Amino acid sequence: MSMIADRLLAVKPSATLAVTTKAKELKAQGVDVIDLGVGEPDFPTPQHICDEAKAALDRGETKYVAVAGTPALRKAICDKLKRENNLDYTPDEITVNCGGKGTLFNIIMATVNPKDEVIIPAPYWVSYPDMVRIAEGTPVFVVGKEETGFKITPEDLEKAITPKTKWFIINSPSNPSGAAYTPDELRALADVLKRHPHVWIISDEIYEHIVYDNFKSASIAAVAPELKDRTLTVNGLAKSFSMTGWRVGYAAGPAEVIKAANKIQSQSTSHAVSFCQSAGVIALNSPMDFLKERNDIFKQRRDMVVEKLNAIAGITCRVPEGAFYLYPSIAGCIGKKTPDGKEIKTDTDFVTYLLETQGVAVVPGVAFGLSPYFRLSYATATELLEKACERIKVFCSSLTA
Ligand code: PLP
């Protein structure tokens, strides 16, 4: 008899973390690896937020706090949602958790029954399907094709809905494609959802602030207020505030579901770290002046890498609206051979040989449910990105038909 629970049989460990681990191993062996697999900004947490965490420690905020999150942080979240997203919530409609990941995990565990279906647009963030599988639900994938900017259409959504659909997860701007839905596009999806009142919506808005070219992120619950009483708006401090290690995420939604999610939390992690929540209050309540400069740097890198990738035979790359990822197609490399005769049959082959021969770590599209692509994070130093593009070019030039 296996010691491992059956529910884990279909679950894969995080593919993105696996690439980072392999890249770190190679680095430890002395190999010159450029890791473009990372999913975190390369900027430090702003100083005023760090200072507040230190002050909170000095004030002795080192004890257990409320499961749902401290009253001060939940209030700051309500204020933020009103100010930035035009959404009205009260503190009992907010749950604070160990990262956006913890938030999503709690919500899914609290609501998904075996065989319930959860619609997930692909390419998707790697954790959604596996969280659904842990809850013994069924992920249902809808491909957002490159031709439609990696976004799904209302027709695609309509076709995927069945009587068993429990959730529709929308992630805009998206990890891994960087694609973001305009308010009109959200409205069109909302019109479909309006006709199916049994379908609830998870809107993962963790990259909302990381957008370019004057794109404005929108919340589906604000664009379609008639869906608000079945929408969970999920967010976190990790990406906007460069606070990935602090592990503070949250959701806003109907109190009944928030309460159920808190029940999971009360029996697992108890709550997000006390002094990180204190720092979170300051993060949310302070001006975000640092963001413009950081987004300008991200944008310069995005434009530079897109241009260089599009100049490489075999690769094409769309310009994304947000986040800090690119999702280039390698359709033009499939079927070609490396100098030592290995055929590139899949995007996994492509990224494996690229890492082995050129020391560039990226994540294969198969991990995100759409091939043949790879995900590249440009949240790394510009010089390294330039060097990585050069290496990708050398790799692609070495391929023969
Ligand atoms: N949602 C998306 C789309 C993400 O890319 C991530 C992190 O990579 C998360 C949620 C969770 O972030 P965290 O748990 O660090 O808050």
Coordinates of C-alpha atoms and ligand atoms in Angstrom, one line a residue:
M1 CA 0.0 0.0 0.0
S2 CA 1.4 3.4 -1.0
M3 CA 2.0 5.9 1.8
I4 CA 1.0 8.7 -0.6
A5 CA -2.6 9.7 -0.8
D6 CA -4.5 8.9 -4.0
R7 CA -5.5 12.5 -4.5
L8 CA -1.9 13.4 -5.1
L9 CA -1.5 10.9 -8.0
A10 CA -2.5 13.4 -10.6
V11 CA -0.7 16.4 -9.0
K12 CA 2.6 17.7 -10.4
P13 CA 5.1 19.7 -8.4
S14 CA 5.4 23.3 -9.6
A15 CA 7.1 23.2 -13.0
T16 CA 8.4 26.8 -12.6
L17 CA 10.0 26.0 -9.3
A18 CA 11.5 22.9 -10.9
V19 CA 13.3 24.9 -13.6
T20 CA 14.7 27.3 -11.0
T21 CA 15.9 24.4 -8.9
K22 CA 17.7 22.8 -12.0
A23 CA 19.2 26.2 -12.9
K24 CA 20.5 26.6 -9.3
E25 CA 22.0 23.1 -9.3
L26 CA 23.9 23.8 -12.5
K27 CA 25.0 27.1 -11.1
A28 CA 26.3 25.4 -8.0
Q29 CA 28.3 23.1 -10.3
G30 CA 30.0 26.2 -11.7
V31 CA 28.0 26.3 -15.0
D32 CA 27.3 29.9 -16.2
V33 CA 23.5 29.9 -16.1
I34 CA 21.1 32.8 -16.8
D35 CA 17.9 32.0 -15.0
L36 CA 14.9 33.5 -16.8
G37 CA 12.5 31.1 -15.0
V38 CA 11.9 33.3 -12.0
G39 CA 8.5 34.7 -11.2
E40 CA 9.4 37.6 -9.0
P41 CA 10.5 41.2 -9.5
D42 CA 14.2 41.7 -9.2
F43 CA 13.6 45.0 -7.3
P44 CA 13.9 45.1 -3.5
T45 CA 10.9 45.6 -1.2
P46 CA 10.5 49.4 -0.8
Q47 CA 12.4 50.7 2.3
H48 CA 9.3 52.2 4.1
I49 CA 7.7 48.7 4.1
C50 CA 10.8 47.0 5.5
D51 CA 11.0 49.8 8.1
E52 CA 7.5 49.1 9.2
A53 CA 8.1 45.3 9.6
K54 CA 11.1 46.1 11.8
A55 CA 9.0 48.6 13.8
A56 CA 6.3 46.0 14.2
L57 CA 8.8 43.5 15.6
D58 CA 10.0 46.1 18.0
R59 CA 6.4 46.8 19.1
G60 CA 6.2 43.1 19.9
E61 CA 3.8 42.2 17.1
T62 CA 5.1 38.6 17.2
K63 CA 2.1 36.7 18.5
Y64 CA -0.9 34.9 16.9
V65 CA -3.3 37.3 15.2
A66 CA -6.9 36.8 13.8
V67 CA -7.3 33.9 11.3
A68 CA -8.9 36.1 8.7
G69 CA -6.1 38.7 8.9
T70 CA -5.6 41.7 11.3
P71 CA -8.4 44.2 11.4
A72 CA -6.0 46.9 10.3
L73 CA -4.9 45.0 7.2
R74 CA -8.4 44.0 6.3
K75 CA -9.5 47.7 6.6
A76 CA -6.5 48.8 4.4
I77 CA -7.6 46.2 1.8
C78 CA -11.2 47.5 1.8
D79 CA -9.8 51.0 1.3
K80 CA -7.5 49.9 -1.5
L81 CA -10.3 48.0 -3.3
K82 CA -12.6 51.1 -3.1
R83 CA -9.8 53.5 -4.1
E84 CA -8.2 51.5 -6.9
N85 CA -10.8 49.1 -8.1
N86 CA -14.1 50.8 -7.3
L87 CA -15.2 47.8 -5.3
D88 CA -17.1 48.1 -2.0
Y89 CA -16.3 45.5 0.6
T90 CA -16.5 45.2 4.4
P91 CA -13.7 43.6 6.5
D92 CA -15.8 40.4 7.0
E93 CA -15.7 40.0 3.2
I94 CA -11.9 39.9 3.2
T95 CA -9.5 37.0 4.0
V96 CA -5.7 37.5 4.3
N97 CA -3.5 34.5 3.7
C98 CA 0.0 33.2 3.2
G99 CA 0.4 34.6 -0.3
G100 CA -2.0 34.8 -3.2
K101 CA -1.2 31.1 -3.5
G102 CA -2.5 30.4 0.0
T103 CA -5.6 32.4 -0.8
L104 CA -6.4 30.5 -3.9
F105 CA -5.7 27.2 -2.2
N106 CA -8.0 28.0 0.7
I107 CA -10.8 29.1 -1.6
I108 CA -10.6 26.0 -3.8
M109 CA -10.3 23.6 -0.9
A110 CA -13.3 25.3 0.7
T111 CA -15.6 25.1 -2.3
V112 CA -14.7 22.4 -4.8
N113 CA -16.3 19.0 -4.4
P114 CA -15.0 15.9 -6.2
K115 CA -15.8 16.1 -9.9
D116 CA -16.8 19.7 -9.8
E117 CA -15.4 21.5 -12.9
V118 CA -13.2 24.6 -12.8
I119 CA -12.7 26.4 -16.1
I120 CA -9.1 27.6 -16.5
P121 CA -8.0 29.6 -19.6
A122 CA -4.7 28.3 -21.0
P123 CA -1.9 29.3 -21.0
Y124 CA -2.5 29.3 -17.2
W125 CA -0.5 29.8 -14.0
V126 CA 0.8 26.4 -13.2
S127 CA -0.8 26.1 -9.8
Y128 CA -4.5 26.5 -10.7
P129 CA -5.0 23.0 -12.2
D130 CA -3.1 21.2 -9.5
M131 CA -5.0 23.0 -6.7
V132 CA -8.2 21.9 -8.4
R133 CA -6.8 18.3 -8.6
I134 CA -5.8 18.3 -4.9
A135 CA -9.5 19.2 -4.2
E136 CA -10.4 16.2 -6.4
G137 CA -12.1 18.6 -8.9
T138 CA -11.7 18.6 -12.7
P139 CA -9.8 21.4 -14.4
V140 CA -11.4 22.2 -17.8
F141 CA -9.1 24.1 -20.1
V142 CA -10.0 26.6 -22.6
V143 CA -7.2 27.8 -24.9
G144 CA -6.7 31.5 -25.4
K145 CA -5.0 31.3 -28.8
E146 CA -2.1 33.5 -29.8
E147 CA -4.3 35.0 -32.6
T148 CA -6.6 36.4 -29.9
G149 CA -3.7 37.7 -27.8
F150 CA -3.7 34.5 -25.6
K151 CA -7.2 35.6 -24.4
I152 CA -10.3 33.5 -24.5
T153 CA -13.4 34.6 -26.4
P154 CA -17.0 34.7 -25.0
E155 CA -17.8 31.8 -27.4
D156 CA -14.9 29.7 -25.9
L157 CA -16.2 30.3 -22.4
E158 CA -19.8 29.5 -23.4
K159 CA -18.8 26.2 -24.8
A160 CA -16.9 25.1 -21.7
I161 CA -19.7 25.7 -19.2
T162 CA -21.6 22.6 -18.1
P163 CA -24.0 22.0 -15.2
K164 CA -20.9 20.8 -13.2
T165 CA -19.0 24.1 -13.6
K166 CA -18.2 25.6 -10.2
W167 CA -15.7 28.3 -11.0
F168 CA -14.3 30.2 -13.9
I169 CA -10.7 31.5 -13.1
I170 CA -9.6 34.6 -14.9
N171 CA -6.1 35.9 -14.5
S172 CA -5.5 39.4 -16.0
P173 CA -2.7 40.4 -16.5
S174 CA -1.7 36.8 -17.0
N175 CA 1.1 34.7 -15.9
P176 CA 2.5 33.3 -18.2
S177 CA 1.4 35.3 -21.3
G178 CA 1.3 38.8 -19.9
A179 CA -2.0 39.2 -21.7
A180 CA -4.6 41.5 -20.1
Y181 CA -8.3 41.8 -20.8
T182 CA -9.7 45.3 -21.6
P183 CA -12.9 46.3 -19.7
D184 CA -14.9 45.6 -23.0
E185 CA -13.4 42.1 -23.2
L186 CA -14.3 41.5 -19.5
R187 CA -17.8 42.8 -20.1
A188 CA -18.2 40.3 -23.0
L189 CA -17.2 37.4 -20.8
A190 CA -19.5 38.7 -18.1
D191 CA -22.4 38.6 -20.5
V192 CA -21.9 34.9 -20.9
L193 CA -21.5 34.4 -17.1
K194 CA -24.7 36.3 -16.5
R195 CA -26.6 33.6 -18.3
H196 CA -25.1 30.9 -16.0
P197 CA -25.8 31.9 -12.4
H198 CA -24.3 28.6 -11.0
V199 CA -20.8 29.6 -12.2
W200 CA -18.7 31.6 -9.7
I201 CA -15.7 33.7 -10.7
I202 CA -12.2 33.9 -9.3
S203 CA -10.4 37.0 -10.6
D204 CA -6.7 36.8 -9.9
E205 CA -5.5 40.3 -10.2
I206 CA -2.0 39.9 -8.6
Y207 CA -0.3 41.6 -11.6
E208 CA -2.8 44.5 -11.8
H209 CA -0.2 47.2 -11.3
I210 CA 2.4 45.8 -13.7
V211 CA 1.0 47.1 -17.0
Y212 CA 2.5 49.1 -19.9
D213 CA 1.6 51.6 -22.6
N214 CA -1.2 53.2 -20.5
F215 CA -3.1 49.9 -20.2
K216 CA -5.5 50.1 -17.2
S217 CA -6.2 46.9 -15.4
A218 CA -9.9 46.3 -14.6
S219 CA -11.7 44.1 -12.0
I220 CA -14.5 42.0 -13.5
A221 CA -16.6 42.6 -10.3
A222 CA -16.4 46.3 -11.0
V223 CA -17.0 46.0 -14.8
A224 CA -20.0 43.7 -14.2
P225 CA -21.4 44.6 -10.8
E226 CA -24.2 42.0 -11.3
L227 CA -21.5 39.3 -10.9
K228 CA -20.0 40.7 -7.7
D229 CA -22.0 38.5 -5.4
R230 CA -20.4 35.4 -7.0
T231 CA -16.9 36.8 -7.6
L232 CA -13.8 36.4 -5.5
T233 CA -11.3 39.1 -6.3
V234 CA -7.8 37.7 -5.4
N235 CA -4.7 39.8 -5.0
G236 CA -1.5 40.0 -3.0
L237 CA 1.5 42.1 -2.2
A238 CA 4.1 39.9 -3.8
K239 CA 4.3 41.4 -7.3
S240 CA 3.3 45.0 -7.0
F241 CA 5.4 45.6 -3.9
S242 CA 8.2 43.2 -4.6
M243 CA 7.2 41.3 -1.5
T244 CA 7.3 37.7 -2.8
G245 CA 9.0 36.3 0.3
W246 CA 6.7 38.0 2.8
R247 CA 3.8 35.8 1.8
V248 CA 0.8 38.1 2.1
G249 CA -2.2 37.6 -0.2
Y250 CA -5.9 38.2 0.1
A251 CA -9.3 37.8 -1.4
A252 CA -12.5 39.8 -1.3
G253 CA -15.9 38.2 -1.8
P254 CA -19.2 37.1 -0.4
A255 CA -18.9 36.5 3.4
E256 CA -20.1 32.9 3.3
V257 CA -17.2 31.8 1.0
I258 CA -14.7 34.0 2.9
K259 CA -15.7 32.3 6.1
A260 CA -15.4 28.8 4.6
A261 CA -11.9 29.7 3.3
N262 CA -11.0 31.0 6.7
K263 CA -12.0 27.6 8.2
I264 CA -9.4 25.9 6.0
Q265 CA -6.8 28.4 7.1
S266 CA -7.7 28.0 10.8
Q267 CA -6.9 24.3 10.4
S268 CA -3.8 24.7 8.3
T269 CA -1.5 27.8 8.5
S270 CA -3.6 29.7 11.1
H271 CA -2.8 33.1 9.5
A272 CA -0.3 35.1 7.5
V273 CA 2.8 36.3 9.5
S274 CA 1.8 39.0 12.0
F275 CA 4.5 41.6 11.3
C276 CA 4.3 41.0 7.5
Q277 CA 0.6 42.0 7.8
S278 CA 1.6 45.2 9.7
A279 CA 4.0 46.1 6.9
G280 CA 1.2 45.3 4.5
V281 CA -0.9 48.0 6.0
I282 CA 1.8 50.6 5.3
A283 CA 2.4 49.1 1.8
L284 CA -1.3 49.5 0.9
N285 CA -1.8 52.9 2.6
S286 CA 1.4 54.6 1.1
P287 CA 1.9 56.2 -2.3
M288 CA 3.2 53.8 -4.9
D289 CA 5.7 56.2 -6.4
F290 CA 8.3 53.5 -6.8
L291 CA 6.1 51.7 -9.3
K292 CA 6.5 54.1 -12.3
E293 CA 10.3 53.8 -12.3
R294 CA 10.1 50.0 -12.0
N295 CA 7.5 49.6 -14.7
D296 CA 9.5 51.9 -17.0
I297 CA 12.5 49.5 -16.5
F298 CA 10.3 46.5 -17.1
K299 CA 8.9 48.1 -20.2
Q300 CA 12.3 48.9 -21.6
R301 CA 13.4 45.3 -21.0
R302 CA 10.1 43.9 -22.5
D303 CA 10.6 45.9 -25.7
M304 CA 14.3 45.1 -26.0
V305 CA 13.7 41.3 -25.5
V306 CA 10.7 41.2 -27.8
E307 CA 12.6 42.9 -30.5
K308 CA 15.6 40.6 -30.2
L309 CA 13.5 37.4 -30.1
N310 CA 11.5 38.5 -33.1
A311 CA 14.8 38.9 -35.0
I312 CA 15.7 35.2 -34.4
A313 CA 14.6 32.7 -37.1
G314 CA 12.2 30.2 -35.6
I315 CA 10.9 32.4 -32.8
T316 CA 8.0 34.9 -32.8
C317 CA 6.9 36.9 -29.8
R318 CA 3.8 38.9 -29.1
V319 CA 4.1 42.2 -27.1
P320 CA 2.1 41.6 -23.8
E321 CA 0.1 44.2 -22.0
G322 CA 1.4 43.4 -18.5
A323 CA 3.2 41.3 -15.9
F324 CA 6.9 40.6 -16.5
Y325 CA 6.8 37.5 -18.8
L326 CA 7.0 36.9 -22.5
Y327 CA 5.5 33.8 -24.1
P328 CA 7.4 33.3 -27.4
S329 CA 6.3 30.7 -30.0
I330 CA 9.0 28.3 -31.1
A331 CA 6.8 26.7 -33.8
G332 CA 9.6 27.5 -36.3
C333 CA 12.1 25.4 -34.3
I334 CA 9.9 22.2 -34.0
G335 CA 11.3 19.4 -36.2
K336 CA 14.8 20.9 -36.4
K337 CA 17.9 19.2 -35.1
T338 CA 20.7 20.3 -32.7
P339 CA 24.3 20.0 -33.9
D340 CA 24.6 16.6 -32.1
G341 CA 21.6 15.3 -33.9
K342 CA 18.8 15.6 -31.3
E343 CA 15.4 16.5 -32.8
I344 CA 13.4 19.2 -31.2
K345 CA 10.0 17.6 -31.0
T346 CA 8.5 19.6 -28.2
D347 CA 9.0 22.8 -26.2
T348 CA 10.4 20.7 -23.4
D349 CA 13.1 19.5 -25.8
F350 CA 13.8 23.1 -26.8
V351 CA 14.2 24.4 -23.2
T352 CA 16.2 21.3 -22.2
Y353 CA 18.8 21.7 -25.0
L354 CA 18.8 25.4 -24.5
L355 CA 19.7 25.0 -20.9
E356 CA 22.2 22.2 -21.5
T357 CA 24.1 23.9 -24.4
Q358 CA 23.7 27.7 -23.7
G359 CA 22.9 27.8 -20.0
V360 CA 19.7 29.8 -20.4
A361 CA 16.8 28.6 -18.1
V362 CA 13.2 29.2 -19.3
V363 CA 10.0 27.2 -18.7
P364 CA 8.4 25.1 -21.4
G365 CA 4.9 26.0 -22.6
V366 CA 3.6 22.5 -21.8
A367 CA 3.8 23.5 -18.1
F368 CA 1.2 26.2 -18.8
G369 CA -1.0 24.2 -21.1
L370 CA -0.1 25.7 -24.4
S371 CA 2.7 24.5 -26.7
P372 CA 5.0 25.0 -28.5
Y373 CA 6.0 28.1 -26.5
F374 CA 8.2 28.9 -23.6
R375 CA 7.9 31.4 -20.8
L376 CA 10.7 33.9 -20.2
S377 CA 10.7 36.2 -17.2
Y378 CA 12.3 39.6 -17.8
A379 CA 12.4 40.4 -14.1
T380 CA 16.2 40.3 -14.3
A381 CA 19.1 42.6 -15.0
T382 CA 19.1 44.1 -18.6
E383 CA 22.7 43.0 -19.3
L384 CA 21.7 39.4 -18.5
L385 CA 18.7 39.6 -20.7
E386 CA 20.8 40.9 -23.6
K387 CA 23.3 38.1 -23.0
A388 CA 20.4 35.5 -22.8
C389 CA 19.0 36.8 -26.1
E390 CA 22.4 36.4 -27.7
R391 CA 22.6 32.8 -26.4
I392 CA 19.1 32.0 -27.6
K393 CA 20.1 33.3 -31.0
V394 CA 23.2 31.2 -31.1
F395 CA 21.1 28.1 -30.1
C396 CA 18.5 28.7 -32.8
S397 CA 21.1 29.4 -35.4
S398 CA 22.8 26.1 -34.7
L399 CA 19.6 24.2 -35.4
T400 CA 19.2 22.5 -38.8
A401 CA 16.2 21.2 -40.8
Ligands
PLP1 N1 -1.4 34.2 -9.1 C1 -0.5 34.3 -10.1 C2 -1.0 34.4 -11.5 C3 0.9 34.2 -9.9 O1 1.7 34.2 -10.9 C4 1.3 34.0 -8.6 C5 2.8 33.8 -8.3 O2 3.6 33.6 -9.1 C6 0.4 34.0 -7.5 C7 -0.9 34.1 -7.8 C8 0.8 33.8 -6.1 O3 1.7 34.7 -5.6 P1 2.0 34.8 -4.1 O4 1.6 33.5 -3.5 O5 3.5 34.9 -4.1 O6 1.3 35.9 -3.5

